[in-house]
Tab-separated table of C-alpha atoms and ligand atoms in Angstrom:
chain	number	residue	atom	x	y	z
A	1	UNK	CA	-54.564	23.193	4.939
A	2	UNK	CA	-57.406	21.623	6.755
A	3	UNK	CA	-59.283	23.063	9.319
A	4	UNK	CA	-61.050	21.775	12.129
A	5	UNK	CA	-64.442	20.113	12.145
A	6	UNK	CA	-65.503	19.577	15.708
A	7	UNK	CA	-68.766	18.936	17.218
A	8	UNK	CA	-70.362	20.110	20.037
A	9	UNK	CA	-72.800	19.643	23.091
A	10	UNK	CA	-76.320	19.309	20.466
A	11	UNK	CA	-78.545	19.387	23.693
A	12	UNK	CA	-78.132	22.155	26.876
A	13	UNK	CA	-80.035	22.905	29.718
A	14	UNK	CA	-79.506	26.030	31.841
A	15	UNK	CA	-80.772	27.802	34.892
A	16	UNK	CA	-80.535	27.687	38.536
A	17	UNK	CA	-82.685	24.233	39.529
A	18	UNK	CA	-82.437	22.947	36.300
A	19	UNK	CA	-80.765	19.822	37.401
A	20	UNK	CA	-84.531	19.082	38.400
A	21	UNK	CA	-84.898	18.308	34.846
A	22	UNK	CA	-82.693	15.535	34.679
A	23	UNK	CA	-85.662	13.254	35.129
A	24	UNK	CA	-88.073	14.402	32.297
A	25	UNK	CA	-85.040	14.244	29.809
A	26	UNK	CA	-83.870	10.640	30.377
A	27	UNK	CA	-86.917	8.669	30.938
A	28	UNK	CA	-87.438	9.054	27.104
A	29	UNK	CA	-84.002	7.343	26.834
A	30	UNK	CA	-84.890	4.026	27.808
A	31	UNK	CA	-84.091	1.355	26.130
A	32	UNK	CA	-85.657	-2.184	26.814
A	33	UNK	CA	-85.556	-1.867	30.092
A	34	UNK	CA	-81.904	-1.073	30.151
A	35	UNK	CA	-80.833	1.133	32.949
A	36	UNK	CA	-79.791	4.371	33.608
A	37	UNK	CA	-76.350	4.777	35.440
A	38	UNK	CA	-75.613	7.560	36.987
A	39	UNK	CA	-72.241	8.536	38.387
A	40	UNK	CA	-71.714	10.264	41.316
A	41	UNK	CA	-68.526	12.139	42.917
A	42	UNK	CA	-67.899	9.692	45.956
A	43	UNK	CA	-68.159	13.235	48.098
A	44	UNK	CA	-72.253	13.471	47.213
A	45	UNK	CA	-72.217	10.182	49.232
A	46	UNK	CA	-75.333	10.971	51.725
A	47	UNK	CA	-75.959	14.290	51.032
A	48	UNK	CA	-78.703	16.016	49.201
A	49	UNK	CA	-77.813	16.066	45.690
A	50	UNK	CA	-78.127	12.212	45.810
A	51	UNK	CA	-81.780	12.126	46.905
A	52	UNK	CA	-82.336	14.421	43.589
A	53	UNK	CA	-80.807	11.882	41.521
A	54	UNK	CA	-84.022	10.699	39.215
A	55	UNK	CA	-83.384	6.704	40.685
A	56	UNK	CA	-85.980	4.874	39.252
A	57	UNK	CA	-86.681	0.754	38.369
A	58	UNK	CA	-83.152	-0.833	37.492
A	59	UNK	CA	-81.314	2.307	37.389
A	60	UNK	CA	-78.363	2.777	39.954
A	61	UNK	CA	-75.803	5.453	41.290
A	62	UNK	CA	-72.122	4.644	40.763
A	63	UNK	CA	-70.012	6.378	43.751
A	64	UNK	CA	-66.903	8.008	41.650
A	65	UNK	CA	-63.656	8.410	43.609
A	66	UNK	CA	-61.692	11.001	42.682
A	67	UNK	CA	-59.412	11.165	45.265
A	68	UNK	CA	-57.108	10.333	42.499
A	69	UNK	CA	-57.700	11.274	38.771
A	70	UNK	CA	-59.306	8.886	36.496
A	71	UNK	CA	-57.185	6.087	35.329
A	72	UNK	CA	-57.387	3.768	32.316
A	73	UNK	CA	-57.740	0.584	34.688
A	74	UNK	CA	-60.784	2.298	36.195
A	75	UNK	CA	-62.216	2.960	33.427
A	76	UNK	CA	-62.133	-0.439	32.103
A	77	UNK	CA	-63.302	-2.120	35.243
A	78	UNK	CA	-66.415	0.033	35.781
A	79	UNK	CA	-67.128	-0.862	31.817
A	80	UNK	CA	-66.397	-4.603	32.389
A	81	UNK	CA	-68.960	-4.366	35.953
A	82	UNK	CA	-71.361	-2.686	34.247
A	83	UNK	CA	-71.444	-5.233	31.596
A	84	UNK	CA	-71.487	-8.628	33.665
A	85	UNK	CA	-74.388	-6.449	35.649
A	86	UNK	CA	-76.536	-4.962	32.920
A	87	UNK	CA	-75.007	-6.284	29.508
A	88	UNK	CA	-76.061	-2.615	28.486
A	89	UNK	CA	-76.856	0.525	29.829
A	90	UNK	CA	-79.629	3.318	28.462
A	91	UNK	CA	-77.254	6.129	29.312
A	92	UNK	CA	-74.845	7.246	32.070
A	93	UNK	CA	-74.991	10.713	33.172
A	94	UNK	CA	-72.366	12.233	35.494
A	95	UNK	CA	-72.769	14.296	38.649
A	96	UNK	CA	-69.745	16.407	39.650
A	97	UNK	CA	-66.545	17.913	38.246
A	98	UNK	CA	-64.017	17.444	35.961
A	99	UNK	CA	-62.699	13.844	37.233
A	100	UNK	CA	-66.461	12.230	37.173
A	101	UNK	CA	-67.207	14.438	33.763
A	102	UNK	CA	-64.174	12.709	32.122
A	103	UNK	CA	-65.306	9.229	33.440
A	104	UNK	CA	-68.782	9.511	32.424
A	105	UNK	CA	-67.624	10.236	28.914
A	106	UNK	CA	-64.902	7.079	29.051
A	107	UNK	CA	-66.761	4.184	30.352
A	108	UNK	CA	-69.865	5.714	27.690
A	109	UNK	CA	-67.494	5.388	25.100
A	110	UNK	CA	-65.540	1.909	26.120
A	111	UNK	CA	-69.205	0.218	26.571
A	112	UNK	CA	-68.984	0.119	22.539
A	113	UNK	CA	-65.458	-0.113	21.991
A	114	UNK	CA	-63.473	-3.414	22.369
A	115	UNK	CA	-60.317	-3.594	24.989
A	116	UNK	CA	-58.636	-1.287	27.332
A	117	UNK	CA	-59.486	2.601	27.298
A	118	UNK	CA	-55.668	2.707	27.039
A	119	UNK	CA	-55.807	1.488	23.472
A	120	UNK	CA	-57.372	5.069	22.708
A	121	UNK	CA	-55.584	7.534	24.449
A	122	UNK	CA	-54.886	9.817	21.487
A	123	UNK	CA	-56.688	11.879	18.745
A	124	UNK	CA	-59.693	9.753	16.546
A	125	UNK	CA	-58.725	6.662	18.122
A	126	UNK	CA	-62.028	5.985	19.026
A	127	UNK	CA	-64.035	3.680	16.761
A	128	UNK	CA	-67.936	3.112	17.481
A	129	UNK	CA	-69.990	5.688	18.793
A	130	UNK	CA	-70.642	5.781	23.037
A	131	UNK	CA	-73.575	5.077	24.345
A	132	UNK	CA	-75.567	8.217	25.566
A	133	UNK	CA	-74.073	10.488	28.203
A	134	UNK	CA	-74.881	13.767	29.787
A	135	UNK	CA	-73.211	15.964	32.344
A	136	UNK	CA	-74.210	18.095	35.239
A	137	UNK	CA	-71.291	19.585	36.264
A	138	UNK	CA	-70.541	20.677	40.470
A	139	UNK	CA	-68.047	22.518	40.066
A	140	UNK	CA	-66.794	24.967	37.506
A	141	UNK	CA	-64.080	25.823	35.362
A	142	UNK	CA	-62.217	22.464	33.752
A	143	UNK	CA	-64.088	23.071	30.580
A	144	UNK	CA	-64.933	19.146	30.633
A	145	UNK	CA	-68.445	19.987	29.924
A	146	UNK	CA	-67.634	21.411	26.358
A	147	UNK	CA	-64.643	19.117	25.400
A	148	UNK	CA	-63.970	16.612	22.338
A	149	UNK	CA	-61.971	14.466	25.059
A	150	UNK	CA	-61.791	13.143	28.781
A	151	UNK	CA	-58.440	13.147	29.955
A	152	UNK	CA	-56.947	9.924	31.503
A	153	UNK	CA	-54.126	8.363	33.030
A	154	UNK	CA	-52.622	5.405	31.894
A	155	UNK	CA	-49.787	2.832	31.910
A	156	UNK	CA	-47.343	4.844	29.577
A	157	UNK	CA	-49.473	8.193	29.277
A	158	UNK	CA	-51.644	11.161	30.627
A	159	UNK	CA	-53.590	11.754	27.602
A	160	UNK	CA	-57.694	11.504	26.735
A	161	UNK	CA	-59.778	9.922	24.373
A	162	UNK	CA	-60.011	12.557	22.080
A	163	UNK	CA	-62.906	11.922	19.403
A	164	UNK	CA	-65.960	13.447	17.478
A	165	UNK	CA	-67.744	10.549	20.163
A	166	UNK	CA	-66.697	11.994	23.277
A	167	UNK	CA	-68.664	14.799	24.066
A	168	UNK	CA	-71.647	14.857	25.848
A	169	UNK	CA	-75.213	14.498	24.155
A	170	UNK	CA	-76.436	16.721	27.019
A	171	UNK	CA	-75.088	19.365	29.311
A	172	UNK	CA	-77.319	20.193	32.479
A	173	UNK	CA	-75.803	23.525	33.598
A	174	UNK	CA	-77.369	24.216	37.303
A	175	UNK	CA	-75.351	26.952	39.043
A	176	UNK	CA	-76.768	25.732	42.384
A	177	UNK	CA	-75.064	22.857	42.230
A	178	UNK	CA	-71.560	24.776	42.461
A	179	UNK	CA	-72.638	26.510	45.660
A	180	UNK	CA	-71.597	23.732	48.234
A	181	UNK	CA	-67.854	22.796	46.571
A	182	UNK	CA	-64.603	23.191	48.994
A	183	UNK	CA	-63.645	26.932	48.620
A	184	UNK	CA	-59.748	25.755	47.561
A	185	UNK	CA	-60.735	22.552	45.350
A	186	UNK	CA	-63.780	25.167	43.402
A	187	UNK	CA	-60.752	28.199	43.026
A	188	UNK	CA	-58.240	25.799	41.606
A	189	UNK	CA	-60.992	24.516	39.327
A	190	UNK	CA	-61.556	27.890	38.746
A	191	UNK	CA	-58.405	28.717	37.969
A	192	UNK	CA	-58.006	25.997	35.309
A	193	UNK	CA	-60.792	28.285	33.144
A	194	UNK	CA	-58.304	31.223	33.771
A	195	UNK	CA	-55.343	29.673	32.415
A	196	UNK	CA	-57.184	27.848	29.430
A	197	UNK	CA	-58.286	31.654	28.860
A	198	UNK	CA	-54.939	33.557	28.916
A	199	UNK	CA	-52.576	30.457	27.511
A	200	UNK	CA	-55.113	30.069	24.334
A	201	UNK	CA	-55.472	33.913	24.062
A	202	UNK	CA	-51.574	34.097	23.900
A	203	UNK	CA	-51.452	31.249	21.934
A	204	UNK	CA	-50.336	31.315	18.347
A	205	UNK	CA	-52.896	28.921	16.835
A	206	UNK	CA	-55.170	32.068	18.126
A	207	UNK	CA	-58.189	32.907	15.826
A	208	UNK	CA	-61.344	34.659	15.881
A	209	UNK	CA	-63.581	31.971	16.332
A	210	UNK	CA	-61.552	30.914	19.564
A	211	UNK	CA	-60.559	34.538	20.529
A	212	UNK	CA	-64.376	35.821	20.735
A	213	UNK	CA	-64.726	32.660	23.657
A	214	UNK	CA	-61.753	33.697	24.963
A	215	UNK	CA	-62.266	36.947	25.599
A	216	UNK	CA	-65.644	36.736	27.112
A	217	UNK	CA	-64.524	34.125	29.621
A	218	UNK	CA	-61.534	36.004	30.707
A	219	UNK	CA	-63.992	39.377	31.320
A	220	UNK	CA	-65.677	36.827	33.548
A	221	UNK	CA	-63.240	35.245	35.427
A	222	UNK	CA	-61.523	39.022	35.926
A	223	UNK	CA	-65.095	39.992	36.849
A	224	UNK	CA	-65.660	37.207	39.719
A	225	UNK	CA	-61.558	37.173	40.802
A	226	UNK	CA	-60.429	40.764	40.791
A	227	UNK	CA	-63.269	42.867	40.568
A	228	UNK	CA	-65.831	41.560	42.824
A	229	UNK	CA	-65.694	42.601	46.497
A	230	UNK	CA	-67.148	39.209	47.165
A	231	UNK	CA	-68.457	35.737	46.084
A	232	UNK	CA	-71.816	35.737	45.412
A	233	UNK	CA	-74.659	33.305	43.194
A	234	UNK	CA	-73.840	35.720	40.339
A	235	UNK	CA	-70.075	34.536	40.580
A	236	UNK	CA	-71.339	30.689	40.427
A	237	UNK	CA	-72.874	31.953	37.572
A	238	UNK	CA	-71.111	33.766	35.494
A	239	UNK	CA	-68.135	31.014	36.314
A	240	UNK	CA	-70.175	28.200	34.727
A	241	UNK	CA	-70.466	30.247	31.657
A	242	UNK	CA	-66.822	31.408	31.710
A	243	UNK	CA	-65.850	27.609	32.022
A	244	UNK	CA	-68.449	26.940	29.137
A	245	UNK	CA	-66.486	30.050	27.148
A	246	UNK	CA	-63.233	28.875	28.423
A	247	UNK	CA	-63.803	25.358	26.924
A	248	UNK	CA	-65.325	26.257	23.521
A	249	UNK	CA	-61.747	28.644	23.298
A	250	UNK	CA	-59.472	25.519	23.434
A	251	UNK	CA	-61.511	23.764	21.258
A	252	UNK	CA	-60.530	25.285	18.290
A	253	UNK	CA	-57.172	26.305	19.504
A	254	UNK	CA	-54.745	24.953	22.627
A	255	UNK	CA	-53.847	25.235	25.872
A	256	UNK	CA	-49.920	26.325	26.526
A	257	UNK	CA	-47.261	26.021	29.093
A	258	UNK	CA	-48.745	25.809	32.407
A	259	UNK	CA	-50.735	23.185	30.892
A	260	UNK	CA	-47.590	20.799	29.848
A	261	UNK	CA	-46.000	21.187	33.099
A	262	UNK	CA	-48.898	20.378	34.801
A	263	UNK	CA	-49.675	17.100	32.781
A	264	UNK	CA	-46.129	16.103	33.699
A	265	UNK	CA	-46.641	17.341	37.852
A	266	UNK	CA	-50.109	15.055	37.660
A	267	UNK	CA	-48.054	11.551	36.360
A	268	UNK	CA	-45.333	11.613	38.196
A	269	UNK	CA	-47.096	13.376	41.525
A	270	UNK	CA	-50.526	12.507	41.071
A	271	UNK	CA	-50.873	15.740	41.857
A	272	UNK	CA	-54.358	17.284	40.330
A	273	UNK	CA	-55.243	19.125	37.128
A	274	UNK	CA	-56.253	22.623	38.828
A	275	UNK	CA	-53.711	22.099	41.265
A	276	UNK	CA	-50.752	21.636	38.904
A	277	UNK	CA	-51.924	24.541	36.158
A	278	UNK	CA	-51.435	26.916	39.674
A	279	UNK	CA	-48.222	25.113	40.964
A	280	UNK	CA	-46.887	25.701	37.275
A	281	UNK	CA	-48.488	28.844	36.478
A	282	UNK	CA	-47.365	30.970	39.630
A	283	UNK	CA	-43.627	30.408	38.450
A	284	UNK	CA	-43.767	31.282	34.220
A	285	UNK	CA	-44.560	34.713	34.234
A	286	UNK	CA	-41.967	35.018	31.496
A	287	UNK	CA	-44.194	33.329	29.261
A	288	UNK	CA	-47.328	35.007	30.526
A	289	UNK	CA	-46.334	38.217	32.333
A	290	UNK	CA	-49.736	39.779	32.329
A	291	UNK	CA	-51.599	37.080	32.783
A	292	UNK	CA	-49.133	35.702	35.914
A	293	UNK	CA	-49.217	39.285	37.396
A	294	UNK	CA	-53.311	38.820	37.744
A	295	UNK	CA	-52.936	35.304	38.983
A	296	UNK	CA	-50.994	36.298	41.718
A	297	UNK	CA	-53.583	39.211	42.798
A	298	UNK	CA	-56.676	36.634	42.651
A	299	UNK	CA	-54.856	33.828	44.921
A	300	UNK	CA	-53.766	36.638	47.512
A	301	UNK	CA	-57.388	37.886	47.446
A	302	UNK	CA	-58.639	34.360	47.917
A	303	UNK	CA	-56.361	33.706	50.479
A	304	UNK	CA	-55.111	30.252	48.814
A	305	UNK	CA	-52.189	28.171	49.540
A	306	UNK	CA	-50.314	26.930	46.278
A	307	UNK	CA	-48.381	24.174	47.605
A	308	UNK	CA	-44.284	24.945	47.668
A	309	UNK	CA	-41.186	22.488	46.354
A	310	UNK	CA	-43.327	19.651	45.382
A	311	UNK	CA	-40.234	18.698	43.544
A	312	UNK	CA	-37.508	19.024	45.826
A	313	UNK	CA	-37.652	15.501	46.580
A	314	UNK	CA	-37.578	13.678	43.085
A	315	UNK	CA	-35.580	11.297	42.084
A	316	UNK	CA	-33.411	12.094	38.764
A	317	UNK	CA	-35.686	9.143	36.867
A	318	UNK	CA	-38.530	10.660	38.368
A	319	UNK	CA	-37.459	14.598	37.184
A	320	UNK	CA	-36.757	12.815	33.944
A	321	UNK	CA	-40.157	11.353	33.415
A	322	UNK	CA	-41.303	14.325	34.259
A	323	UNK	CA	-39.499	16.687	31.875
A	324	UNK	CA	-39.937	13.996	29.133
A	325	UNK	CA	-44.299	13.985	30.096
A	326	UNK	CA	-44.240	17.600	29.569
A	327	UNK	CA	-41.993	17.784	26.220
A	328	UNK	CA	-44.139	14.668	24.528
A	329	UNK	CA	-46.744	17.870	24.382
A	330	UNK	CA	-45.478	18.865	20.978
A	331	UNK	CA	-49.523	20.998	19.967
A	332	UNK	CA	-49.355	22.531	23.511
A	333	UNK	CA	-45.815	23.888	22.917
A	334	UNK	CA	-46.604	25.203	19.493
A	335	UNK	CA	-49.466	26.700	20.092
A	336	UNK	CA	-47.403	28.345	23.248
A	337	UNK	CA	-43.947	29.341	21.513
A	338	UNK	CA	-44.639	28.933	17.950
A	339	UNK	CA	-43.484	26.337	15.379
A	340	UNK	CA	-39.998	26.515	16.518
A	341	UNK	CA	-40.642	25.597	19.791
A	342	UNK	CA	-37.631	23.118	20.433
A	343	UNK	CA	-35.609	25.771	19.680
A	344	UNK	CA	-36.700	27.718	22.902
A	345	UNK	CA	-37.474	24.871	25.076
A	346	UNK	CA	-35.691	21.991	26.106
A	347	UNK	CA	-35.164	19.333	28.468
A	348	UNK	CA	-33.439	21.707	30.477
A	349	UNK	CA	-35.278	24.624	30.501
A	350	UNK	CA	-38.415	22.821	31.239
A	351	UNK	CA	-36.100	20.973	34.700
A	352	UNK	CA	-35.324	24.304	35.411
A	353	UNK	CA	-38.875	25.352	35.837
A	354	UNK	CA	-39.741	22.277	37.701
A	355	UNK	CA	-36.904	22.672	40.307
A	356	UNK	CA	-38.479	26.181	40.954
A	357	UNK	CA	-42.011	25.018	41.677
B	401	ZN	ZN1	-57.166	22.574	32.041
């Protein structure tokens, strides 16, 4: 038996306007006059959040674009750009959610490491230390902010670089910055902390240390969803936290089934993380019944659309990829059904679920 010996964030800043901070905590980061990059979701382009961006000598703002999730081949030309421009960087610290989070963390880690990110998609892959990186998340709930890995797509794979390297050396956590998000993009985000909290809470790798987390971010998301009459700054902040809870609750346990469909949705339909945990979600409430029930009450209160036979028009290679994405996520499954999984899910059970979403 060998348990799990994960690090986290060492260094966290919190407090509405704390992102004001970022400035006083890099400029002791400098190295030889190396820069700092910072990365910016390509939406913050001209808007106010850029003009608090710390931008001093050398130092520049990369505009992210995550109109698409973060790919291996971006990831490895933003490295190989940075590197013709700079030859190194002091630090790169990300502005925005889960997408820019999860590229801040890969192109730190690939400035060190030789080849293609795609080489270390998997578990301890990851051989020399990143340089330093920090996150100040926009929008809550992925959990990206707490996590040993940044998720990626790649040429044969949707998996992240998951390694004792990859989280951040800093967390800035400045509910403010949530305020502004799209109200559908920040509930589907926000709905990605529910479903981390319910699938590890009925998961079977379940424990205290990940059930205390757990617990306290589902009371919050139930809190801000269901209970609330409204939105308010107390539900930006108490959702940062229960994304921050949410995250540290996977970390020493695993997400489940919405979670395996949903990696599968994203490859072959490019169709987003939050997105696809809701698409997925609304239709296994025989896997989740109390938890689905709930889910169903906070999109009808929010008054969200969760998009309708996104698979009706697949090709059978496509359904196939699709089915085969989800299954290749043998810890998510176990964790969800137990160590017998393939005895309760197969290829097509898992079509059958697709062809309802
Ligand atoms: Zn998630």
């Amino acid at each position: 038996m060998s348990f799990k010996n994960f690090p986290m964030v060492p260094r966290v800043v919190y407090g509405r306007g704390s992102s004001q901070q970022v400035e006083e905590i890099v400029e002791p980061l400098r190295k030889n006059g190396y820069p700092i990059i910072y990365f910016a979701d390509h939406c913050f382009k001209g808007k106010k959040l850029v003009e608090n961006i710390p931008v001093k000598r050398n130092d520049k703002i990369l505009f992210i674009d995550t109109t698409e999730e973060p790919k291996t081949s971006d990831v490895d030309q933003i490295r190989n750009e940075l590197k013709e421009e700079f030859g190194k960087v002091s630090g790169i610290i990300g502005y925005g959610g889960g997408s820019v989070m999860d590229m801040t963390k890969a192109v730190s880690l690939m400035m060190n490491n030789e080849g293609s990110s795609a080489d270390y998609q998997g578990w301890d892959l990851i051989k020399n230390e990143g340089v330093y990186h920090a996150g100040v998340p926009t929008l809550s709930g992925t959990g990206a902010e707490v996590s040993r890995t940044c998720v990626l797509t790649g040429p044969e794979r949707k998996l992240g670089l998951n390694s004792d390297f990859t989280p951040f050396n800093q967390v800035i956590l400045d509910p403010a910055l949530t305020h502004d998000a799209p109200k559908d993009q920040a509930f589907f985000t926000g709905m990605d902390c529910y479903i981390h909290c319910i699938e590890s809470l009925n998961g079977t790798f379940l424990n205290a240390f990940s059930k205390s987390y757990g617990e306290k971010a589902l009371e919050l998301c139930k809190k801000i969803y269901l209970e609330k009459p409204q939105w308010d700054d107390e539900s930006n902040e108490d959702l940062m936290m229960a994304s921050w809870h949410g995250g540290m609750s996977i970390a020493y346990s695993q997400v489940g089934v919405a979670h395996a469909l949903s990696y599968g949705l994203s490859y072959v339909l490019g169709i987003k993380h939050g997105v696809g945990n809701c698409i997925a979600f609304d239709k296994i409430e025989a896997y989740y019944p109390e938890g689905v029930r709930d889910f169903k009450k906070m999109v009808e209160k929010f008054q969200v659309e969760i998009p309708k036979n996104v698979c009706s028009d697949l090709s059978d290679d496509e359904m196939n990829k699709m089915v085969q994405v989800a299954l290749s996520l043998s810890p998510l499954w176990e964790n969800a059904l137990g160590k017998n999984w393939k005895e309760k899910m197969n290829e097509k059970t898992v079509r059958e679920l697709y062809e309802k979403m």
